PDB file of C-alpha atoms and ligand atoms in Angstrom:
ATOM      1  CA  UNK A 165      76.030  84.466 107.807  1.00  0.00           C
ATOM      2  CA  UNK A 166      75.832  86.797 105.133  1.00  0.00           C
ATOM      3  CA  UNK A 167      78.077  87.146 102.446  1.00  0.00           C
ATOM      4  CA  UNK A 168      78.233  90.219 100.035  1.00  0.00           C
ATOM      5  CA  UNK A 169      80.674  91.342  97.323  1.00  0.00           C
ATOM      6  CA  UNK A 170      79.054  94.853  95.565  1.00  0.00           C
ATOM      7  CA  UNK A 171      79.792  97.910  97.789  1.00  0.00           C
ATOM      8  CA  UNK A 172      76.042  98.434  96.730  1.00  0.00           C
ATOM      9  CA  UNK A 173      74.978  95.772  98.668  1.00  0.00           C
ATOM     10  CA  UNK A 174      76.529  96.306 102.296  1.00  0.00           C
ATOM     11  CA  UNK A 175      75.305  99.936 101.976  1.00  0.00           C
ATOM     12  CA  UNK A 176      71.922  98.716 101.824  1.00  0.00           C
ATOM     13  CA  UNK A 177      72.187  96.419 104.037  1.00  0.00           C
ATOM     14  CA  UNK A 178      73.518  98.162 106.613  1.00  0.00           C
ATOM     15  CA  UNK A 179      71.536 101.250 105.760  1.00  0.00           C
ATOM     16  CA  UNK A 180      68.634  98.548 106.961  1.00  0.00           C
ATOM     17  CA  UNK A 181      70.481  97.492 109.838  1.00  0.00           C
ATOM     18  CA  UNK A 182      71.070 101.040 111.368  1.00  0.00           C
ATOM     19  CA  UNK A 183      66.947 101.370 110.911  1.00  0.00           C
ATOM     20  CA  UNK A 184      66.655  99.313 114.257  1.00  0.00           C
ATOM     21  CA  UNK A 185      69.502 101.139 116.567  1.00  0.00           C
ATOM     22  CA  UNK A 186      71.833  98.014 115.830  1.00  0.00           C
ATOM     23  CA  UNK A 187      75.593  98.481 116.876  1.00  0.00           C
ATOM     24  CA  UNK A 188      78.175  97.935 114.614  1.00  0.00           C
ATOM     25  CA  UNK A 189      81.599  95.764 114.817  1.00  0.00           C
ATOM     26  CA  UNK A 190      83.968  95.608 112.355  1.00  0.00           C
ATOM     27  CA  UNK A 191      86.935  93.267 111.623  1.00  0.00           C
ATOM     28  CA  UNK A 192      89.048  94.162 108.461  1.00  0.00           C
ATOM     29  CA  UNK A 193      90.989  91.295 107.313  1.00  0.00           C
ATOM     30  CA  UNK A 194      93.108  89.809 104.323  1.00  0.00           C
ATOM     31  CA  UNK A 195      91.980  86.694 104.867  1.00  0.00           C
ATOM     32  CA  UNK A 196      93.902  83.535 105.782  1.00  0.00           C
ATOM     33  CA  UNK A 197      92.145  83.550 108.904  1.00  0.00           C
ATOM     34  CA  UNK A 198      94.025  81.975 112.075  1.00  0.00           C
ATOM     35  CA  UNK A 199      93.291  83.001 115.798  1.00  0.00           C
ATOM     36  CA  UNK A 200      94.169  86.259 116.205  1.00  0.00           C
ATOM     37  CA  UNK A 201      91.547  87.117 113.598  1.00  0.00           C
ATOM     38  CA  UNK A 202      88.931  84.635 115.288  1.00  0.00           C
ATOM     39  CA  UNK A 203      89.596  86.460 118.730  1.00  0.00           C
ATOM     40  CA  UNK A 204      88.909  90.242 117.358  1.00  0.00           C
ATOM     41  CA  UNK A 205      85.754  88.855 115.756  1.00  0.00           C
ATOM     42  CA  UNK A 206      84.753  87.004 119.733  1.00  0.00           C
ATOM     43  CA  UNK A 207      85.345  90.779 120.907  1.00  0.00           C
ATOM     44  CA  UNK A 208      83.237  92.228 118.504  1.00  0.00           C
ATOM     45  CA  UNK A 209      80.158  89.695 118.852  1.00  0.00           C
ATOM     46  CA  UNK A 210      80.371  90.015 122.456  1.00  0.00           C
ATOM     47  CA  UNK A 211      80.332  93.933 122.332  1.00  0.00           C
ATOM     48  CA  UNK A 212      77.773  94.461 119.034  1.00  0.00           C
ATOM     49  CA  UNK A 213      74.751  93.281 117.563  1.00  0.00           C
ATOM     50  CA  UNK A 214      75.898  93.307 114.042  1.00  0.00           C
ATOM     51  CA  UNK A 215      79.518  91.908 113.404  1.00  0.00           C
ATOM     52  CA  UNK A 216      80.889  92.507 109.560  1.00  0.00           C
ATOM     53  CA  UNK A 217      84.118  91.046 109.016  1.00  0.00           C
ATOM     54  CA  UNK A 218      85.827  91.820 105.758  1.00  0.00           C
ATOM     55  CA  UNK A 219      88.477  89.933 103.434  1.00  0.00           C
ATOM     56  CA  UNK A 220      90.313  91.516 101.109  1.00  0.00           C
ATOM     57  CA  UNK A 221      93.983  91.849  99.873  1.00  0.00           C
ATOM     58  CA  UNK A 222      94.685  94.903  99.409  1.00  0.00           C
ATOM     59  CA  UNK A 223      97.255  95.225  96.602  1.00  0.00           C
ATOM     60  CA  UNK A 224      98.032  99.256  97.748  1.00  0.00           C
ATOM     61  CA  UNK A 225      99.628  98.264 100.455  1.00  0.00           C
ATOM     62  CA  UNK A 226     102.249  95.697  99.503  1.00  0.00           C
ATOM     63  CA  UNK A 227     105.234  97.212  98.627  1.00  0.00           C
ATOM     64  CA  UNK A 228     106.856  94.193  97.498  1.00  0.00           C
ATOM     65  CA  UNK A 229     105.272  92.443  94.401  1.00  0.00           C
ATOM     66  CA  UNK A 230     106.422  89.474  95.170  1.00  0.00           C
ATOM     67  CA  UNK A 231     104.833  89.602  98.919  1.00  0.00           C
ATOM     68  CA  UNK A 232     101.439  90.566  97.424  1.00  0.00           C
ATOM     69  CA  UNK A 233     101.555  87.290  94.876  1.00  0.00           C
ATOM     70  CA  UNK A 234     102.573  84.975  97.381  1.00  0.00           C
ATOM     71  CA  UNK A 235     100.280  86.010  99.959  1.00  0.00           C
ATOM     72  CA  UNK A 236      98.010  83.300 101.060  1.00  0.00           C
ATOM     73  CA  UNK A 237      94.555  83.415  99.554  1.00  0.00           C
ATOM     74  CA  UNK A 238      92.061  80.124 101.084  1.00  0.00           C
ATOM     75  CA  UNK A 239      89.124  81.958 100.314  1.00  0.00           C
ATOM     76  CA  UNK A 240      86.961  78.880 100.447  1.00  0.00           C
ATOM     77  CA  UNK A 241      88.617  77.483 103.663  1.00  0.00           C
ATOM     78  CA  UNK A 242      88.351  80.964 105.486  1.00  0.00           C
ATOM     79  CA  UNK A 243      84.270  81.151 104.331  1.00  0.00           C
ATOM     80  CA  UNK A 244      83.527  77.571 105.466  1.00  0.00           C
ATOM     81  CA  UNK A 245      85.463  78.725 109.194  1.00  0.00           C
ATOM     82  CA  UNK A 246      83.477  81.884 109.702  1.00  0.00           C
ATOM     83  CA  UNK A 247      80.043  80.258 108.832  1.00  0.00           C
ATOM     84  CA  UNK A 248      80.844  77.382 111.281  1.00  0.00           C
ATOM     85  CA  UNK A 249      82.495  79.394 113.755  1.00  0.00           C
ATOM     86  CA  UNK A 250      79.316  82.131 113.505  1.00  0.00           C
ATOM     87  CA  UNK A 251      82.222  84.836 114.182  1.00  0.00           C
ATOM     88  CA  UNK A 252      79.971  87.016 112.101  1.00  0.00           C
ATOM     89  CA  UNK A 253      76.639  88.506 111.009  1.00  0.00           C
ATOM     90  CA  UNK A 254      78.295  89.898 107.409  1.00  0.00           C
ATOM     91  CA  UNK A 255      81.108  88.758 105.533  1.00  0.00           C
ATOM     92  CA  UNK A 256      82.196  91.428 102.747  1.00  0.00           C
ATOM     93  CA  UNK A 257      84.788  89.653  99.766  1.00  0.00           C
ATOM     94  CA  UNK A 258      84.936  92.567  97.157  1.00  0.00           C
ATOM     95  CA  UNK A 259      86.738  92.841  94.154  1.00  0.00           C
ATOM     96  CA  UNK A 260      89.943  94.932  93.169  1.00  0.00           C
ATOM     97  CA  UNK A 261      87.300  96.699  90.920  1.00  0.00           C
ATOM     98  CA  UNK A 262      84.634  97.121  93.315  1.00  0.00           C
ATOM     99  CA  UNK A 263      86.559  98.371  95.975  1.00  0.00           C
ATOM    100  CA  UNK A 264      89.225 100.615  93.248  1.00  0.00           C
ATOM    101  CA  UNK A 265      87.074 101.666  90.323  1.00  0.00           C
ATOM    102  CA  UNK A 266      88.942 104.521  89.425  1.00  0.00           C
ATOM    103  CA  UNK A 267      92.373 102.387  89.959  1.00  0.00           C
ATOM    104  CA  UNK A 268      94.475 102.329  92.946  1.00  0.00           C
ATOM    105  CA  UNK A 269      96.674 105.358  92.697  1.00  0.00           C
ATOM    106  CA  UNK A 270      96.446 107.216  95.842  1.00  0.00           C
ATOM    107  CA  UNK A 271      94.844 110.804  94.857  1.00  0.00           C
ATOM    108  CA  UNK A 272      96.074 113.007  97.653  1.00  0.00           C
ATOM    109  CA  UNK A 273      98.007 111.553 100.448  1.00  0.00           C
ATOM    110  CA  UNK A 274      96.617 111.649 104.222  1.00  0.00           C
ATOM    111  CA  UNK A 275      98.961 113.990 106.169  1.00  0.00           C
ATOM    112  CA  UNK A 276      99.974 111.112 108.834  1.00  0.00           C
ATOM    113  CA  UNK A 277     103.269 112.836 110.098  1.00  0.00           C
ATOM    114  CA  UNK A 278     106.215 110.955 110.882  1.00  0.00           C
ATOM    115  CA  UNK A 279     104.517 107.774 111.597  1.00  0.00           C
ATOM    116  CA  UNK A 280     104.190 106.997 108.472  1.00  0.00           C
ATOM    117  CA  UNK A 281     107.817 106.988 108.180  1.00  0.00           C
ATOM    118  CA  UNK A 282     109.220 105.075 110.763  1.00  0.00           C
ATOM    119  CA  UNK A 283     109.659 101.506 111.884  1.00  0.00           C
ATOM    120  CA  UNK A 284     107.519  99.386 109.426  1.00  0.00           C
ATOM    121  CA  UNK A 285     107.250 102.776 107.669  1.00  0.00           C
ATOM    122  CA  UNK A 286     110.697 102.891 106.936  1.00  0.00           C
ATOM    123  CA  UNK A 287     111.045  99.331 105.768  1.00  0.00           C
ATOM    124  CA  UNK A 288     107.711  99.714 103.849  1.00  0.00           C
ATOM    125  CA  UNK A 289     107.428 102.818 101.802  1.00  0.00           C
ATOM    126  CA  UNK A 290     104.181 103.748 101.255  1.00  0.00           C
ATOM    127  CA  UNK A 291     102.933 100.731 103.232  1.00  0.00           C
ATOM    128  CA  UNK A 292     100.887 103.070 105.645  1.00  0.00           C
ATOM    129  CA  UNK A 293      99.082 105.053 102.818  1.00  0.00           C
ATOM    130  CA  UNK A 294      97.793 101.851 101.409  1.00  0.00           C
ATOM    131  CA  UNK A 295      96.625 100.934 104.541  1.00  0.00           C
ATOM    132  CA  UNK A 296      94.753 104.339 105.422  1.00  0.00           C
ATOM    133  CA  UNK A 297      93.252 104.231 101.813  1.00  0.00           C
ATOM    134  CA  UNK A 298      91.690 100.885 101.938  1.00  0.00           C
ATOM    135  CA  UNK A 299      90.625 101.181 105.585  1.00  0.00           C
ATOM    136  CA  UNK A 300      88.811 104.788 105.293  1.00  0.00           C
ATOM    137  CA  UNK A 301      87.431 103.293 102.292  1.00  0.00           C
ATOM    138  CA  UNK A 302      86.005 100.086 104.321  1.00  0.00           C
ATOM    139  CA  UNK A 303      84.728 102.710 107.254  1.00  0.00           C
ATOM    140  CA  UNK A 304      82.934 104.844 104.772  1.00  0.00           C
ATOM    141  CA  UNK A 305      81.091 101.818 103.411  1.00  0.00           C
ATOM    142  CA  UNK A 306      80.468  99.641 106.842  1.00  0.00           C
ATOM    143  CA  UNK A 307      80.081 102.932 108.951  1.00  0.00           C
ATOM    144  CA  UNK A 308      80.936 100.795 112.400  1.00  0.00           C
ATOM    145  CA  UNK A 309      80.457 101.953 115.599  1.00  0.00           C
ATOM    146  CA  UNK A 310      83.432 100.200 116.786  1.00  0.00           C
ATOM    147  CA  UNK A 311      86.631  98.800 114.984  1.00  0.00           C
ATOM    148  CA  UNK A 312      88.386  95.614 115.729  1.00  0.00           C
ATOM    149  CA  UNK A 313      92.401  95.768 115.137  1.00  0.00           C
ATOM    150  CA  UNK A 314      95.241  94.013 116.849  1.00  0.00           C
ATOM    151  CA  UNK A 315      98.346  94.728 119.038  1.00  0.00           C
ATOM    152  CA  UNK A 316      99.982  93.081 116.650  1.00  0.00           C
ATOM    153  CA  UNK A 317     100.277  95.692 113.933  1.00  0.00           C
ATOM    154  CA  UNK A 318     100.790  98.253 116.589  1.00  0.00           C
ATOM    155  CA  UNK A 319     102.214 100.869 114.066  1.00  0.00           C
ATOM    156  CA  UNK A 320      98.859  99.668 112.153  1.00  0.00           C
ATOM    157  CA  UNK A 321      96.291 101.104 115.081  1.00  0.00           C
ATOM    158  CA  UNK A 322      98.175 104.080 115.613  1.00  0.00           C
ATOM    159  CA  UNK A 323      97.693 105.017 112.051  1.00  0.00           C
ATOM    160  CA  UNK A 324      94.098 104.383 112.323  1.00  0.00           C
ATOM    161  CA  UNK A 325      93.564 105.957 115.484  1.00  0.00           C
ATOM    162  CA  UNK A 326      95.329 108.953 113.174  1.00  0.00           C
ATOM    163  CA  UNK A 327      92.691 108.333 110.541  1.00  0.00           C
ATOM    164  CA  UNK A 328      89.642 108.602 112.863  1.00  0.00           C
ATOM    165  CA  UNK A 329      91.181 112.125 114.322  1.00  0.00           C
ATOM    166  CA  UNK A 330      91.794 113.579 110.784  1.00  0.00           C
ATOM    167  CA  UNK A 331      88.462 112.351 108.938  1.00  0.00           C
ATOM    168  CA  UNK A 332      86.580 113.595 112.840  1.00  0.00           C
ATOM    169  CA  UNK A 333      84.699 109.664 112.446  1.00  0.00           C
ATOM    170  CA  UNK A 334      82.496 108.558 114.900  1.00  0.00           C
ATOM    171  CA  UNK A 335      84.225 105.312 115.371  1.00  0.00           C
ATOM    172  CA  UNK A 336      85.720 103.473 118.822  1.00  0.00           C
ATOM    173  CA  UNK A 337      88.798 101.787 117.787  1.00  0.00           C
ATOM    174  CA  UNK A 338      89.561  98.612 119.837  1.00  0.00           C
ATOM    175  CA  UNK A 339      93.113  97.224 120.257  1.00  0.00           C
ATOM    176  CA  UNK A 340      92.832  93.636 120.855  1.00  0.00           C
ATOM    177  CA  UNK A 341      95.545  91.700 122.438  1.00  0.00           C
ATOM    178  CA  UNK A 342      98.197  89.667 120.356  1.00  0.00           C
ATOM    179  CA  UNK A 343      97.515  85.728 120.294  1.00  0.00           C
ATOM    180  CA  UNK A 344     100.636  83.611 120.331  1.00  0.00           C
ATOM    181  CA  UNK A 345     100.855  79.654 119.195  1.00  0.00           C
ATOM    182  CA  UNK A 346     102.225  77.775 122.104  1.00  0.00           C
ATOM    183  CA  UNK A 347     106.065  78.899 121.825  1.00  0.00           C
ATOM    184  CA  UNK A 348     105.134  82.524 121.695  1.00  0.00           C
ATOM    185  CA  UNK A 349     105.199  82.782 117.754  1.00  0.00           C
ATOM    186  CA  UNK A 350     101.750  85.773 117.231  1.00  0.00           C
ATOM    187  CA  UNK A 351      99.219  84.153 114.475  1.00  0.00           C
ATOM    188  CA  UNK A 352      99.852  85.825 111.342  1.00  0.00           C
ATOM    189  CA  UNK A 353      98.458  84.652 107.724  1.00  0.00           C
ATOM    190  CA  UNK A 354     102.422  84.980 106.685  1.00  0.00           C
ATOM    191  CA  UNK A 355     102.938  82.014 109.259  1.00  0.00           C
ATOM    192  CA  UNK A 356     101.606  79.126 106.780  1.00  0.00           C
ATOM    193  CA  UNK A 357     104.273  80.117 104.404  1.00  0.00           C
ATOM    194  CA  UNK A 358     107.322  78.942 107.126  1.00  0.00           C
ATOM    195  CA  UNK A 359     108.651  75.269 106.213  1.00  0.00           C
ATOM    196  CA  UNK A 360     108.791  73.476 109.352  1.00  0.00           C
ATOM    197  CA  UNK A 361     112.713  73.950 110.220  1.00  0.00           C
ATOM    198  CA  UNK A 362     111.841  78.211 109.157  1.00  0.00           C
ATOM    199  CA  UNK A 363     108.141  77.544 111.978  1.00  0.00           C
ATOM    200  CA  UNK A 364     110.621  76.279 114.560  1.00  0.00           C
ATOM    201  CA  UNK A 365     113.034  79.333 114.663  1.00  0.00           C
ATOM    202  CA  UNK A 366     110.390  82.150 114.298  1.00  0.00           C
ATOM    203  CA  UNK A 367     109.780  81.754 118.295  1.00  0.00           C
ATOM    204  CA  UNK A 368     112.987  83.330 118.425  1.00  0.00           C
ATOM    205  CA  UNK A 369     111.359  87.128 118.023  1.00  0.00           C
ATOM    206  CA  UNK A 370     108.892  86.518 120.953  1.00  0.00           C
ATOM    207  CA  UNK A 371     112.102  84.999 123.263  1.00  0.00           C
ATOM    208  CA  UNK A 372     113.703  87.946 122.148  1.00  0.00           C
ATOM    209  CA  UNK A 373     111.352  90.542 123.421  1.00  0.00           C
ATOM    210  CA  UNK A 374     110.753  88.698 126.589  1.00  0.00           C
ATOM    211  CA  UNK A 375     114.687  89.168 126.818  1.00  0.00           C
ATOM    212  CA  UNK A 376     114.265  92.469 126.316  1.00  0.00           C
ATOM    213  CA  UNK A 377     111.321  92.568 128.907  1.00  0.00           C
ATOM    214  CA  UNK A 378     113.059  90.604 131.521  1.00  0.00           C
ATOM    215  CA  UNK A 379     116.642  92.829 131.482  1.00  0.00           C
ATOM    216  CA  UNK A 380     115.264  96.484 131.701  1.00  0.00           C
ATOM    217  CA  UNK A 381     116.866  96.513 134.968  1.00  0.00           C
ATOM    218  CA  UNK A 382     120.119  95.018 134.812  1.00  0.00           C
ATOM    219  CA  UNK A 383     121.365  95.818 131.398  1.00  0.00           C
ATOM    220  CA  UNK A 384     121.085  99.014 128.809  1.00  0.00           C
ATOM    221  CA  UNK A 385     119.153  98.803 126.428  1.00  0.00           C
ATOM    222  CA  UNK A 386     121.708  99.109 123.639  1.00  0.00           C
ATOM    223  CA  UNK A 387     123.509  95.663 125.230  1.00  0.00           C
ATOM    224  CA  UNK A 388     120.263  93.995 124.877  1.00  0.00           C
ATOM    225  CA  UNK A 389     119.686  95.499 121.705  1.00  0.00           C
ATOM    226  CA  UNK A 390     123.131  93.709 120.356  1.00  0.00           C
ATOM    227  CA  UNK A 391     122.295  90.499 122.259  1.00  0.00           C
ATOM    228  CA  UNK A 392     119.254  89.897 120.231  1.00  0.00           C
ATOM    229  CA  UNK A 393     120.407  91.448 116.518  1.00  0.00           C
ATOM    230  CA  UNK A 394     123.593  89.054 116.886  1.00  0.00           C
ATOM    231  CA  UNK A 395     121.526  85.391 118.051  1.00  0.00           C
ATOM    232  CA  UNK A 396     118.539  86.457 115.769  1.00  0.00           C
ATOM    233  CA  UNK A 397     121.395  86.505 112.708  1.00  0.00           C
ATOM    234  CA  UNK A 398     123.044  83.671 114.043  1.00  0.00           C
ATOM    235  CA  UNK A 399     119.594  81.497 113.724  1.00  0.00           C
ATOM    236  CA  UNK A 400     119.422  82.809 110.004  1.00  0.00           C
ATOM    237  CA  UNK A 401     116.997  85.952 110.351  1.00  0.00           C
ATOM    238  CA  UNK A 402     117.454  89.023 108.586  1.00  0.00           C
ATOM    239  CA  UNK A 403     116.373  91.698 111.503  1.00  0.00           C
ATOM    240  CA  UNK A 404     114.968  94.959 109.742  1.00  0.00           C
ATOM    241  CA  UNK A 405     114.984  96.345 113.454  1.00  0.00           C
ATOM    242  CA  UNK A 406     115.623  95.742 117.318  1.00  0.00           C
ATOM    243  CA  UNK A 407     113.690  98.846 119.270  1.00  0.00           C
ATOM    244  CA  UNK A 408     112.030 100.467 121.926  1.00  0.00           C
ATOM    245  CA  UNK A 409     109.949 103.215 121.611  1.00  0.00           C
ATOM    246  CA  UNK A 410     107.248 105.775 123.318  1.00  0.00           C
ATOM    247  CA  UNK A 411     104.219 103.170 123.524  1.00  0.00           C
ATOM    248  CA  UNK A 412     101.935 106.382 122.909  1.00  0.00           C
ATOM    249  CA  UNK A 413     103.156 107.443 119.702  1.00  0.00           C
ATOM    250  CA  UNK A 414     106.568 105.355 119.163  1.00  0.00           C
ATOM    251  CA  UNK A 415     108.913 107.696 119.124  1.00  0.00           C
ATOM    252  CA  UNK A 416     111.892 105.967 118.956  1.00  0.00           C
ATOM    253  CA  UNK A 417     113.393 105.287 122.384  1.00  0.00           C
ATOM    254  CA  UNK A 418     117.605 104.769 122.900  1.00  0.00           C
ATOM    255  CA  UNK A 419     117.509 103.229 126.844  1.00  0.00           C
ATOM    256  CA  UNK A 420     114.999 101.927 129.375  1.00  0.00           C
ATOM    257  CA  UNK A 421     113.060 104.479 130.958  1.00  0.00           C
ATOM    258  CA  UNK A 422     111.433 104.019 134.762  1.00  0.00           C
ATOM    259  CA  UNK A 423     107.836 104.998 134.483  1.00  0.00           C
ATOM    260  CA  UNK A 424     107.568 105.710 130.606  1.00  0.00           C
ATOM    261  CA  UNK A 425     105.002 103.436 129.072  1.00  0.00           C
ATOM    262  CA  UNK A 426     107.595 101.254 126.693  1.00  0.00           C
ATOM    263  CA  UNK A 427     106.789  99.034 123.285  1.00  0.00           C
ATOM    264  CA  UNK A 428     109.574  96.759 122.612  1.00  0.00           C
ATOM    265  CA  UNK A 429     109.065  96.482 119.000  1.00  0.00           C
ATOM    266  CA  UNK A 430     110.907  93.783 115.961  1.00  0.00           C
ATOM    267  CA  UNK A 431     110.696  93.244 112.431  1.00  0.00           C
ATOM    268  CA  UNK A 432     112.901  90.235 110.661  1.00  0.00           C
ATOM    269  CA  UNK A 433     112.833  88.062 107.918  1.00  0.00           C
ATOM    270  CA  UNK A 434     113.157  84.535 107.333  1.00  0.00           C
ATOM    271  CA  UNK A 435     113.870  83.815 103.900  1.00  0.00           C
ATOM    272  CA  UNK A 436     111.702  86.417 102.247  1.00  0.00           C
ATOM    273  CA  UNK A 437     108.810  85.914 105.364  1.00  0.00           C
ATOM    274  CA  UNK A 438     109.090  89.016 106.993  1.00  0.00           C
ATOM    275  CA  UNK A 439     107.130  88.994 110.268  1.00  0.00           C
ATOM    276  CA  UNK A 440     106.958  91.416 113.203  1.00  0.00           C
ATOM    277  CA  UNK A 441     105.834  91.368 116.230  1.00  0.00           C
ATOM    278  CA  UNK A 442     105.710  93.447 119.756  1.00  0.00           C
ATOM    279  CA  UNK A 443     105.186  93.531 123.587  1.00  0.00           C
ATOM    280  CA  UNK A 444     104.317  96.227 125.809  1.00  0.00           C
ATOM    281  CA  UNK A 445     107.122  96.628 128.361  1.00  0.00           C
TER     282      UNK A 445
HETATM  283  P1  AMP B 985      95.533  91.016 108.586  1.00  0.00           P
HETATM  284  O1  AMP B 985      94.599  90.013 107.986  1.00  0.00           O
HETATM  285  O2  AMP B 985      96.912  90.485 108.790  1.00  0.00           O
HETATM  286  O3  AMP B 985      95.474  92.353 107.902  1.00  0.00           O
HETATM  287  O4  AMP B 985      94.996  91.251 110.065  1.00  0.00           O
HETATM  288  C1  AMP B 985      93.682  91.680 110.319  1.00  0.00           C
HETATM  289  C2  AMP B 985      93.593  92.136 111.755  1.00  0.00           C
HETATM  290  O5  AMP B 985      93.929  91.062 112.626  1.00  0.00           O
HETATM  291  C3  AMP B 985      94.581  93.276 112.071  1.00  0.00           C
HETATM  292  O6  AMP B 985      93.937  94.241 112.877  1.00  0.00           O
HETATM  293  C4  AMP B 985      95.691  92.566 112.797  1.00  0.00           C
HETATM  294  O7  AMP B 985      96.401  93.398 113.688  1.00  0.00           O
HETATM  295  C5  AMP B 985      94.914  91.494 113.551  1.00  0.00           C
HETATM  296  N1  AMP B 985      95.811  90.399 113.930  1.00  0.00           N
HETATM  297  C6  AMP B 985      96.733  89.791 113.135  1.00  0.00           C
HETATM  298  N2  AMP B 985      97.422  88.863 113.832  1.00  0.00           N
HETATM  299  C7  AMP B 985      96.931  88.890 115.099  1.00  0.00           C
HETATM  300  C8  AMP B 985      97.231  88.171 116.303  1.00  0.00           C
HETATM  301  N3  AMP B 985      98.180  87.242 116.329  1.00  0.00           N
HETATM  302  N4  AMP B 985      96.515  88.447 117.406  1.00  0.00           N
HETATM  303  C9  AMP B 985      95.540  89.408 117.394  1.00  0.00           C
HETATM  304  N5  AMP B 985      95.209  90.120 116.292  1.00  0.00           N
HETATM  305  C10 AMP B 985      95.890  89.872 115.163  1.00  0.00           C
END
C-alpha cells in the first residue's frame, strides 16, 4: 500500500496509473475506520484495479466546532488496518494546507437546490457545501472511474450524485449498503465516542425504523411518527427528526404511500453524539 500526502504526488501517480487502462475506485473517508468503511473499500477492490482510499477531516463541513475537535482522529491505528487488511492500492492523508491553500472559504456556492436545505441540511447549515467542496476537490485530483459512498449518509449520495450532474464528470457513483453492529446500531466513526450505558441505547434508532417499516399497513404514519419521537425522548435522545420521504430525491413525505419507493429517515442525539441513520421502506 501506498501512502501519499502532496496533491502533487497522487496526480502523478495516477497520471501513471491511467497510462495502462487501469480502473479507478475511490473511497473518501475521515478516518476512524470501522466496517462500513472496510466494506465500500471490498466493493471497490472487487470492481477496480486501482483502489485509493482517502482520510481526511474536513473542517468545511462541521458546523459545530466542537464536533470537528472531538472527532476521532487514530491516524496510526486506521494506517496499520488498511495495510493489513490490503483494502487498498493508495492511501491519500493530506493536509488542511494541501488540500485548502487558498483557505477554506467557499468561493461560489454549488447551486444544489433544496437538498441542501433539508433534513441534515436543515440541522446542518452549510454542512452540504462543505461536503461538495472537499469531494469535487478529491474527484478532480483522484479522477475515479467509480465512487464508493454509503446508504448511510443517504442525503450525502444524493448530493454527490448532484455534483457529478452539475460538473458533467465521468464518474459511476456506487451506493453501498449500510453495515449494522449486531443490535442494528450502522458503524459510524461517531460510535467510539458513546460510553457504554449511551452504546446500549443507540440501537434504539434502528428498532425505531424497523417500527416504522413493520406498521406501514396498520397505522399512519404520523401515529408512528409520535410513537418513536416520544420512546426515543423517553430513553434520553434528543431527535432532530422522525421522517419519511421520496427515496428518489427525499422530498419530504406526510403518510405511507402503496407503491412509492419510501426512505424512512432519523437524526438524534445522545449527549452531544448526533448520529443518523436510514432504511429503505
Ligand atoms: P465518513 O468517514 O463518515 O465520512 O464515511 C465515509 C464513507 O463511508 C461515506 O460514504 C459513508 O456513507 C460510508 N459509511 C459510513 N458508515 C457506514 C456504514 N455503517 N455502512 C456503510 N457505509 C458507511
Amino acid at each position: 500500500m501506498l501512502l501519499l500526502k502532496e496533491v502533487e504526488d497522487v496526480i502523478q501517480f495516477i497520471e501513471k496509473q491511467k497510462q495502462t487502462n487501469k480502473s479507478i475506485g475511490f473511497v473518501p473517508t475521515m478516518g476512524a475506520l470501522h466496517k462500513g468503511h472496510f466494506s465500500l473499500l471490498s466493493q471497490s477492490k472487487k470492481e477496480n484495479e486501482l483502489t485509493v482510499c482517502s482520510i481526511f477531516v474536513n473542517p468545511t463541513q462541521f458546523n459545530n466546532q466542537e464536533d470537528l475537535n472531538k472527532y476521532p482522529k487514530p491516524l496510526k491505528e486506521d494506517l496499520q488496518c488498511l495495510a493489513q487488511s490490503e483494502s487498498c492500492d493508495l492511501v491519500f492523508i493530506p493536509s488542511i494546507e494541501e488540500i485548502y491553500p487558498d483557505g477554506t472559504t467557499l468561493k461560489k456556492p454549488f447551486p444544489l437546490g433544496n437538498l441542501e436545505n433539508i433534513f441534515e441540511g436543515e440541522h446542518r447549515p452549510g454542512h452540504f457545501q462543505g461536503v461538495v467542496q472537499i469531494v469535487h476537490k478529491l474527484l478532480n485530483i483522484i479522477t475515479p472511474d467509480n465512487l464508493y459512498m454509503g446508504q448511510k449518509d443517504y442525503q450525502q449520495c444524493l448530493i454527490i450524485k448532484r455534483l457529478i450532474e452539475i460538473e458533467k464528470l465521468h464518474i459511476r457513483l456506487v451506493t453501498c449498503p449500510i453495515h449494522r453492529e449486531e443490535d442494528g446500531l450502522a458503524f459510524s466513526s461517531r460510535n467510539r465516542r458513546l460510553t457504554p450505558s449511551q452504546r446500549i441505547l443507540a440501537g434504539l434508532i434502528y428498532q425505531c425504523l424497523v417500527s416504522i417499516q413493520a406498521q406501514k399497513e396498520q397505522k399512519d404514519f404520523s401515529t408512528v411518527k409520535k410513537e418513536c419521537l416520544d420512546l426515543l425522548q423517553k430513553k434520553g435522545f434528543q431527535p432532530d427528526y422522525v421522517a419519511l420521504a421520496d427515496a428518489k430525491n427525499l422530498s419530504p413525505m406526510d403518510n405511507y404511500e402503496a407503491n412509492h419507493e419510501t426512505i424512512a429517515l432519523i437524526a438524534a442525539s445522545l449527549g452531544n453524539i448526533r448520529l443518523i441513520d436510514n432504511l429503505i421502506l
